[in-house]
Amino acid sequence: MDKQTSSFRWVVFASVLFTYLLMASQRTAPGLITDQVMRDFQVTASTIGLLTSIQFFVYTGLQIPMGILADRYGPNFFLIVGALLTGVGTMIYSLGTHEFVLFFARILTGTGDATIWVNMVLILGQWFNRKEFVRLIGLAGMTGSLGFLLATVPFSAWISVLGWRPTFFSAGLLLCLCGFLLYLVLLKKPKQLSLTDTVYVKNETSRGKIRTLLQRIFSNRQVWALFCCHFGVVGAYVGFIGSWAVPYGMTVYEMTRSEASQFIMIGLIGALIGAPLASWISSRLGTIKRPYVIIHILTLLGWICFLLFHGNPPVIMLYLLFFMIGFGFGASALTFALVRQTFPINESGLVSGIANTGGFLSAVLLPSIFGMVLDHFPSGVGNVGDGYYYGFITPVLFSIIGLMGIIFIKEKRLVREIE
C-alpha cells in the first residue's frame, strides 16, 4: 500500500505535529522565568541573553548538517532522537543548580530542536502528495505558533501552580514519551502495514558528490535570497518573545508576569492566523512572492513603530503591532513553499536547512544584542524604556535584510495543482 493513499498518514501527521507543538513551546518557555533565573542564579541580563541564544546557536549550526543527513539517510530516525534529546535537556534544565548546568541543558535542547523542522518537512513530503503538502505546510507553521502560544498563559499558569522546576520537568518527560510515540508511528507500524514510499529515495551519494552539491547550492543566489528572507521575518520575533518580551511588559508597562504573557499572546494569535491565511492567499493568487513582500513590509513597519514611540507605544497600539509582527512570523512558512517550488525534493532538505539557518541565526543574535543594550542602558528614574528603545533598532535592521531577501527571490508561477 502506498503511503500517500493510506489513511494512516493522518496518524503520522497528528503525531509529528503534536511533537512539534511541545518542542516549539520549549524555545520560548524559558522567557517566562527570566527574572526568576536571574534572581536564583545571580546572573546578569547579558548572561540570560547568552543562555537564550545558545539554544538557537546550536539549532542554527545544525540546520545544514541536518539537511544533508536527512536527504541522505531519511528523516525518521533523526526526528525520534531529537524528541528524546529535547525532553532530556528540558528535564536537566529543571534540575539545574548552577548556570553551567543550564547552558548544558539548553545545548541538549537546541540539538534536539534542530531535528524537527527539516525532518518534519521531509516526512510530510513522504506521506502527502504535492497538493496536500502545500496546504499542510501552513498548518505545520501554525502548529509552531501554537507551541509558542502554549508557552504563554497556559505555561505561566502551570508555573504559578507547580513552580518552574516541576513544570519544566513534566514537559521534558512528556517529550520523551513523544519520542517513543514517533518510534511506533514512523518505524514500527508502517512495517506492519507494509506501507511503501513512492516519492522519497535516500540520496546515497559519495563525499565527493556531496561536496559538489554543496558548492552548487551555496553558489545559488536563490538560496541566499531565501536565507535573508527567513532571517528577517523569523529571528527578530522568536528571539524577542523567547527572552525579552515578558520583561519588556513588566519593566516598561509595569505589568504582572501573567499580564505580560497574556499580552504577548496577541502576537501569537497573529502567527496562528498568518500561517494558513498566507498559504491560502498565495495559492489563490498563484504567486508566493507578491503577498510575501507585503508581509515583510508590514513586519518592518511594525518594528519601526517601536522606535517612533521611543520604545513605549500606547497599549492599544501594542495589540496591533504584536499582531502584525506575529502574522509575519506565521507567514514565514511561505519560505519553504518557495523551496519546494524551486528545488527538487532530494535537495529540499539541504536548502530548507540553509533557509532555516537564516531564520534562527537572527534568533541567536537578537537576545544577546538586546541583553548587551539593556546592560548598557540600565533602568532608572526617567529612563525606564531607554534600553528597550535602543534595543529595538536590532529587529528593524533584521527586517530590512528580510525585505531585501524576498525582493531578490526569483519565483516560478504556481501551477494549478496547488490551488
GROMACS .gro file of C-alpha atoms in nm:
model
  419
    1MET     CA    1   0.000   0.000   0.000
    2ASP     CA    2   0.124   0.347  -0.090
    3LYS     CA    3   0.189   0.585   0.200
    4GLN     CA    4   0.020   0.874   0.020
    5THR     CA    5  -0.309   0.686  -0.018
    6SER     CA    6  -0.313   0.527   0.327
    7SER     CA    7  -0.540   0.672   0.596
    8PHE     CA    8  -0.252   0.608   0.839
    9ARG     CA    9  -0.082   0.919   0.701
   10TRP     CA   10  -0.313   1.129   0.918
   11VAL     CA   11  -0.191   0.946   1.229
   12VAL     CA   12   0.163   1.036   1.122
   13PHE     CA   13   0.059   1.396   1.062
   14ALA     CA   14  -0.103   1.429   1.407
   15SER     CA   15   0.187   1.260   1.589
   16VAL     CA   16   0.458   1.467   1.422
   17LEU     CA   17   0.271   1.794   1.471
   18PHE     CA   18   0.196   1.720   1.838
   19THR     CA   19   0.567   1.661   1.896
   20TYR     CA   20   0.647   1.984   1.712
   21LEU     CA   21   0.394   2.166   1.931
   22LEU     CA   22   0.574   2.062   2.250
   23MET     CA   23   0.924   2.118   2.112
   24ALA     CA   24   0.833   2.466   1.986
   25SER     CA   25   0.700   2.560   2.330
   26GLN     CA   26   1.041   2.493   2.483
   27ARG     CA   27   1.204   2.753   2.257
   28THR     CA   28   1.029   3.039   2.433
   29ALA     CA   29   0.906   2.897   2.766
   30PRO     CA   30   1.232   2.994   2.949
   31GLY     CA   31   1.145   3.357   2.872
   32LEU     CA   32   0.863   3.330   3.128
   33ILE     CA   33   1.110   3.280   3.411
   34THR     CA   34   1.384   3.522   3.304
   35ASP     CA   35   1.365   3.729   3.623
   36GLN     CA   36   1.345   3.418   3.844
   37VAL     CA   37   1.655   3.266   3.685
   38MET     CA   38   1.840   3.598   3.720
   39ARG     CA   39   1.745   3.609   4.089
   40ASP     CA   40   1.801   3.239   4.170
   41PHE     CA   41   2.135   3.212   3.991
   42GLN     CA   42   2.254   3.573   4.041
   43VAL     CA   43   2.328   3.634   3.672
   44THR     CA   44   2.315   3.947   3.455
   45ALA     CA   45   2.089   4.030   3.161
   46SER     CA   46   2.378   3.957   2.924
   47THR     CA   47   2.410   3.606   3.069
   48ILE     CA   48   2.038   3.547   3.023
   49GLY     CA   49   2.067   3.668   2.664
   50LEU     CA   50   2.355   3.425   2.606
   51LEU     CA   51   2.158   3.143   2.771
   52THR     CA   52   1.870   3.205   2.534
   53SER     CA   53   2.099   3.242   2.235
   54ILE     CA   54   2.292   2.920   2.299
   55GLN     CA   55   1.990   2.705   2.214
   56PHE     CA   56   1.928   2.894   1.892
   57PHE     CA   57   2.302   2.891   1.816
   58VAL     CA   58   2.311   2.510   1.835
   59TYR     CA   59   1.985   2.488   1.641
   60THR     CA   60   2.121   2.717   1.372
   61GLY     CA   61   2.459   2.546   1.344
   62LEU     CA   62   2.298   2.206   1.291
   63GLN     CA   63   2.045   2.303   1.024
   64ILE     CA   64   2.271   2.247   0.723
   65PRO     CA   65   2.427   1.920   0.853
   66MET     CA   66   2.077   1.801   0.942
   67GLY     CA   67   1.954   1.880   0.592
   68ILE     CA   68   2.239   1.677   0.441
   69LEU     CA   69   2.186   1.383   0.676
   70ALA     CA   70   1.809   1.383   0.629
   71ASP     CA   71   1.843   1.389   0.248
   72ARG     CA   72   2.093   1.104   0.259
   73TYR     CA   73   1.957   0.872   0.531
   74GLY     CA   74   1.593   0.971   0.571
   75PRO     CA   75   1.421   1.183   0.838
   76ASN     CA   76   1.252   0.934   1.074
   77PHE     CA   77   1.545   0.835   1.296
   78PHE     CA   78   1.663   1.192   1.345
   79LEU     CA   79   1.319   1.316   1.447
   80ILE     CA   80   1.282   1.041   1.710
   81VAL     CA   81   1.625   1.112   1.859
   82GLY     CA   82   1.552   1.485   1.851
   83ALA     CA   83   1.236   1.447   2.059
   84LEU     CA   84   1.427   1.244   2.318
   85LEU     CA   85   1.715   1.492   2.336
   86THR     CA   86   1.477   1.786   2.378
   87GLY     CA   87   1.296   1.603   2.658
   88VAL     CA   88   1.615   1.511   2.842
   89GLY     CA   89   1.753   1.863   2.803
   90THR     CA   90   1.434   2.017   2.942
   91MET     CA   91   1.442   1.785   3.245
   92ILE     CA   92   1.808   1.867   3.316
   93TYR     CA   93   1.721   2.238   3.291
   94SER     CA   94   1.459   2.191   3.563
   95LEU     CA   95   1.713   2.020   3.791
   96GLY     CA   96   1.999   2.268   3.738
   97THR     CA   97   2.177   2.411   4.041
   98HIS     CA   98   2.445   2.606   3.856
   99GLU     CA   99   2.440   2.826   3.548
  100PHE     CA  100   2.672   2.586   3.363
  101VAL     CA  101   2.413   2.312   3.402
  102LEU     CA  102   2.156   2.544   3.248
  103PHE     CA  103   2.385   2.606   2.949
  104PHE     CA  104   2.442   2.232   2.903
  105ALA     CA  105   2.068   2.168   2.921
  106ARG     CA  106   1.991   2.432   2.658
  107ILE     CA  107   2.262   2.285   2.431
  108LEU     CA  108   2.088   1.946   2.450
  109THR     CA  109   1.751   2.108   2.390
  110GLY     CA  110   1.886   2.300   2.092
  111THR     CA  111   2.037   1.983   1.945
  112GLY     CA  112   1.705   1.804   1.968
  113ASP     CA  113   1.513   2.104   1.841
  114ALA     CA  114   1.740   2.123   1.537
  115THR     CA  115   1.591   1.798   1.406
  116ILE     CA  116   1.226   1.898   1.398
  117TRP     CA  117   1.153   2.133   1.108
  118VAL     CA  118   1.371   1.994   0.828
  119ASN     CA  119   1.275   1.634   0.906
  120MET     CA  120   0.909   1.722   0.952
  121VAL     CA  121   0.902   1.886   0.608
  122LEU     CA  122   1.058   1.574   0.453
  123ILE     CA  123   0.822   1.339   0.639
  124LEU     CA  124   0.520   1.532   0.517
  125GLY     CA  125   0.669   1.511   0.168
  126GLN     CA  126   0.682   1.132   0.201
  127TRP     CA  127   0.327   1.084   0.327
  128PHE     CA  128   0.138   1.352   0.129
  129ASN     CA  129   0.123   1.446  -0.237
  130ARG     CA  130   0.229   1.791  -0.355
  131LYS     CA  131  -0.120   1.938  -0.347
  132GLU     CA  132  -0.175   1.827   0.013
  133PHE     CA  133   0.178   1.929   0.112
  134VAL     CA  134   0.142   2.297   0.017
  135ARG     CA  135  -0.179   2.324   0.218
  136LEU     CA  136  -0.046   2.131   0.517
  137ILE     CA  137   0.279   2.330   0.542
  138GLY     CA  138   0.068   2.625   0.657
  139LEU     CA  139  -0.086   2.409   0.930
  140ALA     CA  140   0.263   2.295   1.028
  141GLY     CA  141   0.371   2.656   1.063
  142MET     CA  142   0.058   2.727   1.266
  143THR     CA  143   0.149   2.440   1.499
  144GLY     CA  144   0.479   2.608   1.581
  145SER     CA  145   0.287   2.922   1.672
  146LEU     CA  146   0.054   2.714   1.887
  147GLY     CA  147   0.365   2.589   2.067
  148PHE     CA  148   0.468   2.948   2.137
  149LEU     CA  149   0.110   3.017   2.249
  150LEU     CA  150   0.128   2.721   2.486
  151ALA     CA  151   0.437   2.886   2.638
  152THR     CA  152   0.243   3.199   2.737
  153VAL     CA  153  -0.065   3.197   2.961
  154PRO     CA  154  -0.106   2.815   2.993
  155PHE     CA  155   0.260   2.755   3.078
  156SER     CA  156   0.269   3.063   3.301
  157ALA     CA  157  -0.035   2.935   3.494
  158TRP     CA  158   0.131   2.595   3.522
  159ILE     CA  159   0.442   2.760   3.667
  160SER     CA  160   0.228   2.956   3.916
  161VAL     CA  161   0.072   2.633   4.044
  162LEU     CA  162   0.370   2.395   4.046
  163GLY     CA  163   0.673   2.623   4.039
  164TRP     CA  164   0.909   2.646   3.743
  165ARG     CA  165   1.118   2.336   3.817
  166PRO     CA  166   0.833   2.076   3.832
  167THR     CA  167   0.670   2.241   3.530
  168PHE     CA  168   0.978   2.210   3.309
  169PHE     CA  169   1.048   1.856   3.434
  170SER     CA  170   0.699   1.736   3.343
  171ALA     CA  171   0.725   1.899   2.998
  172GLY     CA  172   1.054   1.717   2.938
  173LEU     CA  173   0.904   1.385   3.043
  174LEU     CA  174   0.616   1.433   2.802
  175LEU     CA  175   0.861   1.499   2.518
  176CYS     CA  176   1.043   1.173   2.593
  177LEU     CA  177   0.710   0.991   2.564
  178CYS     CA  178   0.660   1.163   2.227
  179GLY     CA  179   0.990   1.013   2.111
  180PHE     CA  180   0.855   0.666   2.188
  181LEU     CA  181   0.529   0.750   2.009
  182LEU     CA  182   0.720   0.858   1.698
  183TYR     CA  183   0.912   0.529   1.700
  184LEU     CA  184   0.583   0.338   1.687
  185VAL     CA  185   0.423   0.563   1.425
  186LEU     CA  186   0.717   0.627   1.191
  187LEU     CA  187   0.910   0.298   1.207
  188LYS     CA  188   0.723   0.008   1.361
  189LYS     CA  189   0.364   0.049   1.240
  190PRO     CA  190   0.445   0.125   0.871
  191LYS     CA  191   0.640  -0.201   0.852
  192GLN     CA  192   0.346  -0.391   1.000
  193LEU     CA  193   0.112  -0.231   0.746
  194SER     CA  194   0.360  -0.288   0.459
  195LEU     CA  195   0.341   0.076   0.353
  196THR     CA  196   0.568   0.175   0.066
  197ASP     CA  197   0.715   0.510  -0.029
  198THR     CA  198   0.690   0.610  -0.396
  199VAL     CA  199   0.832   0.963  -0.359
  200TYR     CA  200   1.129   0.978  -0.128
  201VAL     CA  201   1.451   0.798  -0.217
  202LYS     CA  202   1.759   0.816   0.003
  203ASN     CA  203   2.030   1.018  -0.159
  204GLU     CA  204   2.317   0.768  -0.136
  205THR     CA  205   2.596   0.991  -0.263
  206SER     CA  206   2.968   0.987  -0.208
  207ARG     CA  207   3.159   1.254  -0.020
  208GLY     CA  208   3.282   1.396  -0.349
  209LYS     CA  209   2.932   1.429  -0.485
  210ILE     CA  210   2.817   1.589  -0.160
  211ARG     CA  211   3.099   1.842  -0.190
  212THR     CA  212   2.992   1.919  -0.547
  213LEU     CA  213   2.629   1.950  -0.436
  214LEU     CA  214   2.725   2.191  -0.156
  215GLN     CA  215   2.930   2.406  -0.393
  216ARG     CA  216   2.640   2.426  -0.637
  217ILE     CA  217   2.380   2.502  -0.369
  218PHE     CA  218   2.592   2.762  -0.190
  219SER     CA  219   2.667   2.943  -0.515
  220ASN     CA  220   2.295   2.967  -0.597
  221ARG     CA  221   2.164   3.323  -0.545
  222GLN     CA  222   1.814   3.192  -0.482
  223VAL     CA  223   1.941   3.003  -0.177
  224TRP     CA  224   2.091   3.319  -0.025
  225ALA     CA  225   1.777   3.518  -0.102
  226LEU     CA  226   1.577   3.255   0.088
  227PHE     CA  227   1.832   3.272   0.370
  228CYS     CA  228   1.794   3.650   0.404
  229CYS     CA  229   1.417   3.635   0.364
  230HIS     CA  230   1.384   3.396   0.658
  231PHE     CA  231   1.650   3.585   0.857
  232GLY     CA  232   1.438   3.898   0.863
  233VAL     CA  233   1.093   3.766   0.942
  234VAL     CA  234   1.163   3.484   1.190
  235GLY     CA  235   1.453   3.555   1.422
  236ALA     CA  236   1.360   3.902   1.543
  237TYR     CA  237   1.021   3.777   1.657
  238VAL     CA  238   1.137   3.444   1.802
  239GLY     CA  239   1.440   3.598   1.971
  240PHE     CA  240   1.237   3.875   2.129
  241ILE     CA  241   0.946   3.673   2.266
  242GLY     CA  242   1.184   3.400   2.377
  243SER     CA  243   1.384   3.627   2.605
  244TRP     CA  244   1.272   3.990   2.649
  245ALA     CA  245   0.901   4.022   2.567
  246VAL     CA  246   0.772   3.941   2.915
  247PRO     CA  247   1.039   4.150   3.095
  248TYR     CA  248   0.956   4.432   2.849
  249GLY     CA  249   0.592   4.431   2.956
  250MET     CA  250   0.683   4.409   3.324
  251THR     CA  251   0.950   4.683   3.311
  252VAL     CA  252   0.809   4.940   3.070
  253TYR     CA  253   0.437   4.892   3.134
  254GLU     CA  254   0.459   4.765   3.495
  255MET     CA  255   0.255   4.455   3.415
  256THR     CA  256   0.246   4.137   3.618
  257ARG     CA  257   0.405   3.828   3.464
  258SER     CA  258   0.063   3.688   3.379
  259GLU     CA  259  -0.050   4.016   3.222
  260ALA     CA  260   0.267   4.045   3.014
  261SER     CA  261   0.245   3.687   2.886
  262GLN     CA  262  -0.123   3.736   2.808
  263PHE     CA  263  -0.039   4.050   2.616
  264ILE     CA  264   0.229   3.873   2.411
  265MET     CA  265  -0.033   3.613   2.323
  266ILE     CA  266  -0.181   3.865   2.079
  267GLY     CA  267   0.129   3.828   1.864
  268LEU     CA  268   0.096   3.452   1.874
  269ILE     CA  269  -0.266   3.478   1.761
  270GLY     CA  270  -0.140   3.679   1.465
  271ALA     CA  271   0.108   3.400   1.392
  272LEU     CA  272  -0.168   3.138   1.412
  273ILE     CA  273  -0.372   3.329   1.157
  274GLY     CA  274  -0.074   3.421   0.939
  275ALA     CA  275   0.042   3.066   0.857
  276PRO     CA  276  -0.274   2.922   0.695
  277LEU     CA  277  -0.404   3.255   0.563
  278ALA     CA  278  -0.080   3.343   0.384
  279SER     CA  279  -0.070   2.997   0.225
  280TRP     CA  280  -0.432   3.030   0.113
  281ILE     CA  281  -0.381   3.379  -0.032
  282SER     CA  282  -0.070   3.267  -0.219
  283SER     CA  283  -0.248   2.969  -0.371
  284ARG     CA  284  -0.546   3.182  -0.475
  285LEU     CA  285  -0.327   3.450  -0.635
  286GLY     CA  286  -0.098   3.195  -0.799
  287THR     CA  287   0.210   3.366  -0.655
  288ILE     CA  288   0.407   3.342  -0.332
  289LYS     CA  289   0.639   3.637  -0.374
  290ARG     CA  290   0.393   3.926  -0.403
  291PRO     CA  291   0.197   3.861  -0.081
  292TYR     CA  292   0.523   3.771   0.097
  293VAL     CA  293   0.676   4.109   0.001
  294ILE     CA  294   0.375   4.286   0.153
  295ILE     CA  295   0.406   4.078   0.469
  296HIS     CA  296   0.774   4.173   0.504
  297ILE     CA  297   0.690   4.542   0.460
  298LEU     CA  298   0.421   4.525   0.730
  299THR     CA  299   0.660   4.346   0.966
  300LEU     CA  300   0.926   4.614   0.913
  301LEU     CA  301   0.672   4.891   0.977
  302GLY     CA  302   0.567   4.719   1.298
  303TRP     CA  303   0.920   4.721   1.441
  304ILE     CA  304   0.976   5.081   1.323
  305CYS     CA  305   0.674   5.192   1.527
  306PHE     CA  306   0.853   5.085   1.846
  307LEU     CA  307   1.128   5.331   1.758
  308LEU     CA  308   0.887   5.610   1.665
  309PHE     CA  309   0.733   5.592   2.014
  310HIS     CA  310   1.071   5.566   2.191
  311GLY     CA  311   1.011   5.205   2.290
  312ASN     CA  312   0.683   5.287   2.463
  313PRO     CA  313   0.388   5.279   2.220
  314PRO     CA  314   0.035   5.323   2.361
  315VAL     CA  315  -0.102   4.997   2.496
  316ILE     CA  316  -0.380   4.993   2.237
  317MET     CA  317  -0.125   5.021   1.957
  318LEU     CA  318   0.079   4.739   2.103
  319TYR     CA  319  -0.203   4.498   2.029
  320LEU     CA  320  -0.185   4.586   1.660
  321LEU     CA  321   0.196   4.587   1.648
  322PHE     CA  322   0.239   4.245   1.805
  323PHE     CA  323  -0.039   4.108   1.586
  324MET     CA  324   0.136   4.241   1.272
  325ILE     CA  325   0.475   4.105   1.372
  326GLY     CA  326   0.323   3.772   1.474
  327PHE     CA  327   0.136   3.750   1.143
  328GLY     CA  328   0.465   3.794   0.959
  329PHE     CA  329   0.627   3.518   1.161
  330GLY     CA  330   0.339   3.281   1.091
  331ALA     CA  331   0.358   3.356   0.720
  332SER     CA  332   0.725   3.251   0.717
  333ALA     CA  333   0.611   2.902   0.616
  334LEU     CA  334   0.597   3.051   0.266
  335THR     CA  335   0.977   3.036   0.263
  336PHE     CA  336   0.955   2.656   0.243
  337ALA     CA  337   0.681   2.669  -0.018
  338LEU     CA  338   0.935   2.864  -0.226
  339VAL     CA  339   1.199   2.598  -0.152
  340ARG     CA  340   0.965   2.321  -0.270
  341GLN     CA  341   0.875   2.523  -0.578
  342THR     CA  342   1.236   2.592  -0.681
  343PHE     CA  343   1.440   2.283  -0.586
  344PRO     CA  344   1.398   1.906  -0.641
  345ILE     CA  345   1.278   1.700  -0.346
  346ASN     CA  346   1.611   1.520  -0.300
  347GLU     CA  347   1.774   1.860  -0.234
  348SER     CA  348   1.490   2.018  -0.035
  349GLY     CA  349   1.629   1.902   0.299
  350LEU     CA  350   1.959   2.083   0.245
  351VAL     CA  351   1.801   2.400   0.105
  352SER     CA  352   1.538   2.403   0.382
  353GLY     CA  353   1.820   2.371   0.634
  354ILE     CA  354   2.003   2.669   0.484
  355ALA     CA  355   1.687   2.881   0.480
  356ASN     CA  356   1.605   2.782   0.835
  357THR     CA  357   1.961   2.869   0.937
  358GLY     CA  358   1.891   3.226   0.828
  359GLY     CA  359   1.580   3.250   1.041
  360PHE     CA  360   1.740   3.121   1.357
  361LEU     CA  361   2.074   3.292   1.309
  362SER     CA  362   1.888   3.614   1.377
  363ALA     CA  363   1.724   3.443   1.676
  364VAL     CA  364   2.074   3.368   1.804
  365LEU     CA  365   2.194   3.724   1.760
  366LEU     CA  366   1.896   3.924   1.887
  367PRO     CA  367   1.872   3.808   2.253
  368SER     CA  368   2.242   3.867   2.316
  369ILE     CA  369   2.245   4.205   2.140
  370PHE     CA  370   1.931   4.308   2.328
  371GLY     CA  371   2.082   4.195   2.658
  372MET     CA  372   2.402   4.393   2.600
  373VAL     CA  373   2.200   4.703   2.511
  374LEU     CA  374   1.991   4.666   2.829
  375ASP     CA  375   2.306   4.630   3.039
  376HIS     CA  376   2.446   4.944   2.875
  377PHE     CA  377   2.125   5.142   2.942
  378PRO     CA  378   2.008   5.014   3.283
  379SER     CA  379   1.659   5.106   3.401
  380GLY     CA  380   1.638   5.402   3.631
  381VAL     CA  381   1.435   5.710   3.714
  382GLY     CA  382   1.332   5.879   3.390
  383ASN     CA  383   1.490   5.622   3.157
  384VAL     CA  384   1.290   5.304   3.217
  385GLY     CA  385   1.241   5.238   2.846
  386ASP     CA  386   1.573   5.368   2.707
  387GLY     CA  387   1.735   5.024   2.690
  388TYR     CA  388   1.441   4.876   2.507
  389TYR     CA  389   1.422   5.178   2.273
  390TYR     CA  390   1.779   5.130   2.153
  391GLY     CA  391   1.732   4.753   2.156
  392PHE     CA  392   1.450   4.779   1.901
  393ILE     CA  393   1.699   4.909   1.642
  394THR     CA  394   1.817   4.548   1.600
  395PRO     CA  395   1.487   4.393   1.479
  396VAL     CA  396   1.441   4.692   1.246
  397LEU     CA  397   1.776   4.619   1.078
  398PHE     CA  398   1.700   4.246   1.064
  399SER     CA  399   1.364   4.317   0.898
  400ILE     CA  400   1.532   4.532   0.631
  401ILE     CA  401   1.757   4.236   0.545
  402GLY     CA  402   1.448   4.014   0.518
  403LEU     CA  403   1.273   4.255   0.284
  404MET     CA  404   1.578   4.269   0.058
  405GLY     CA  405   1.586   3.889   0.053
  406ILE     CA  406   1.227   3.843  -0.064
  407ILE     CA  407   1.267   4.117  -0.325
  408PHE     CA  408   1.561   3.932  -0.487
  409ILE     CA  409   1.388   3.591  -0.493
  410LYS     CA  410   1.303   3.466  -0.842
  411GLU     CA  411   0.970   3.287  -0.848
  412LYS     CA  412   0.806   3.041  -1.081
  413ARG     CA  413   0.432   3.083  -1.117
  414LEU     CA  414   0.238   2.835  -0.908
  415VAL     CA  415   0.084   2.551  -1.103
  416ARG     CA  416  -0.282   2.468  -1.089
  417GLU     CA  417  -0.244   2.161  -0.870
  418ILE     CA  418  -0.171   2.360  -0.557
  419GLU     CA  419  -0.480   2.577  -0.576
   0.00000   0.00000   0.00000
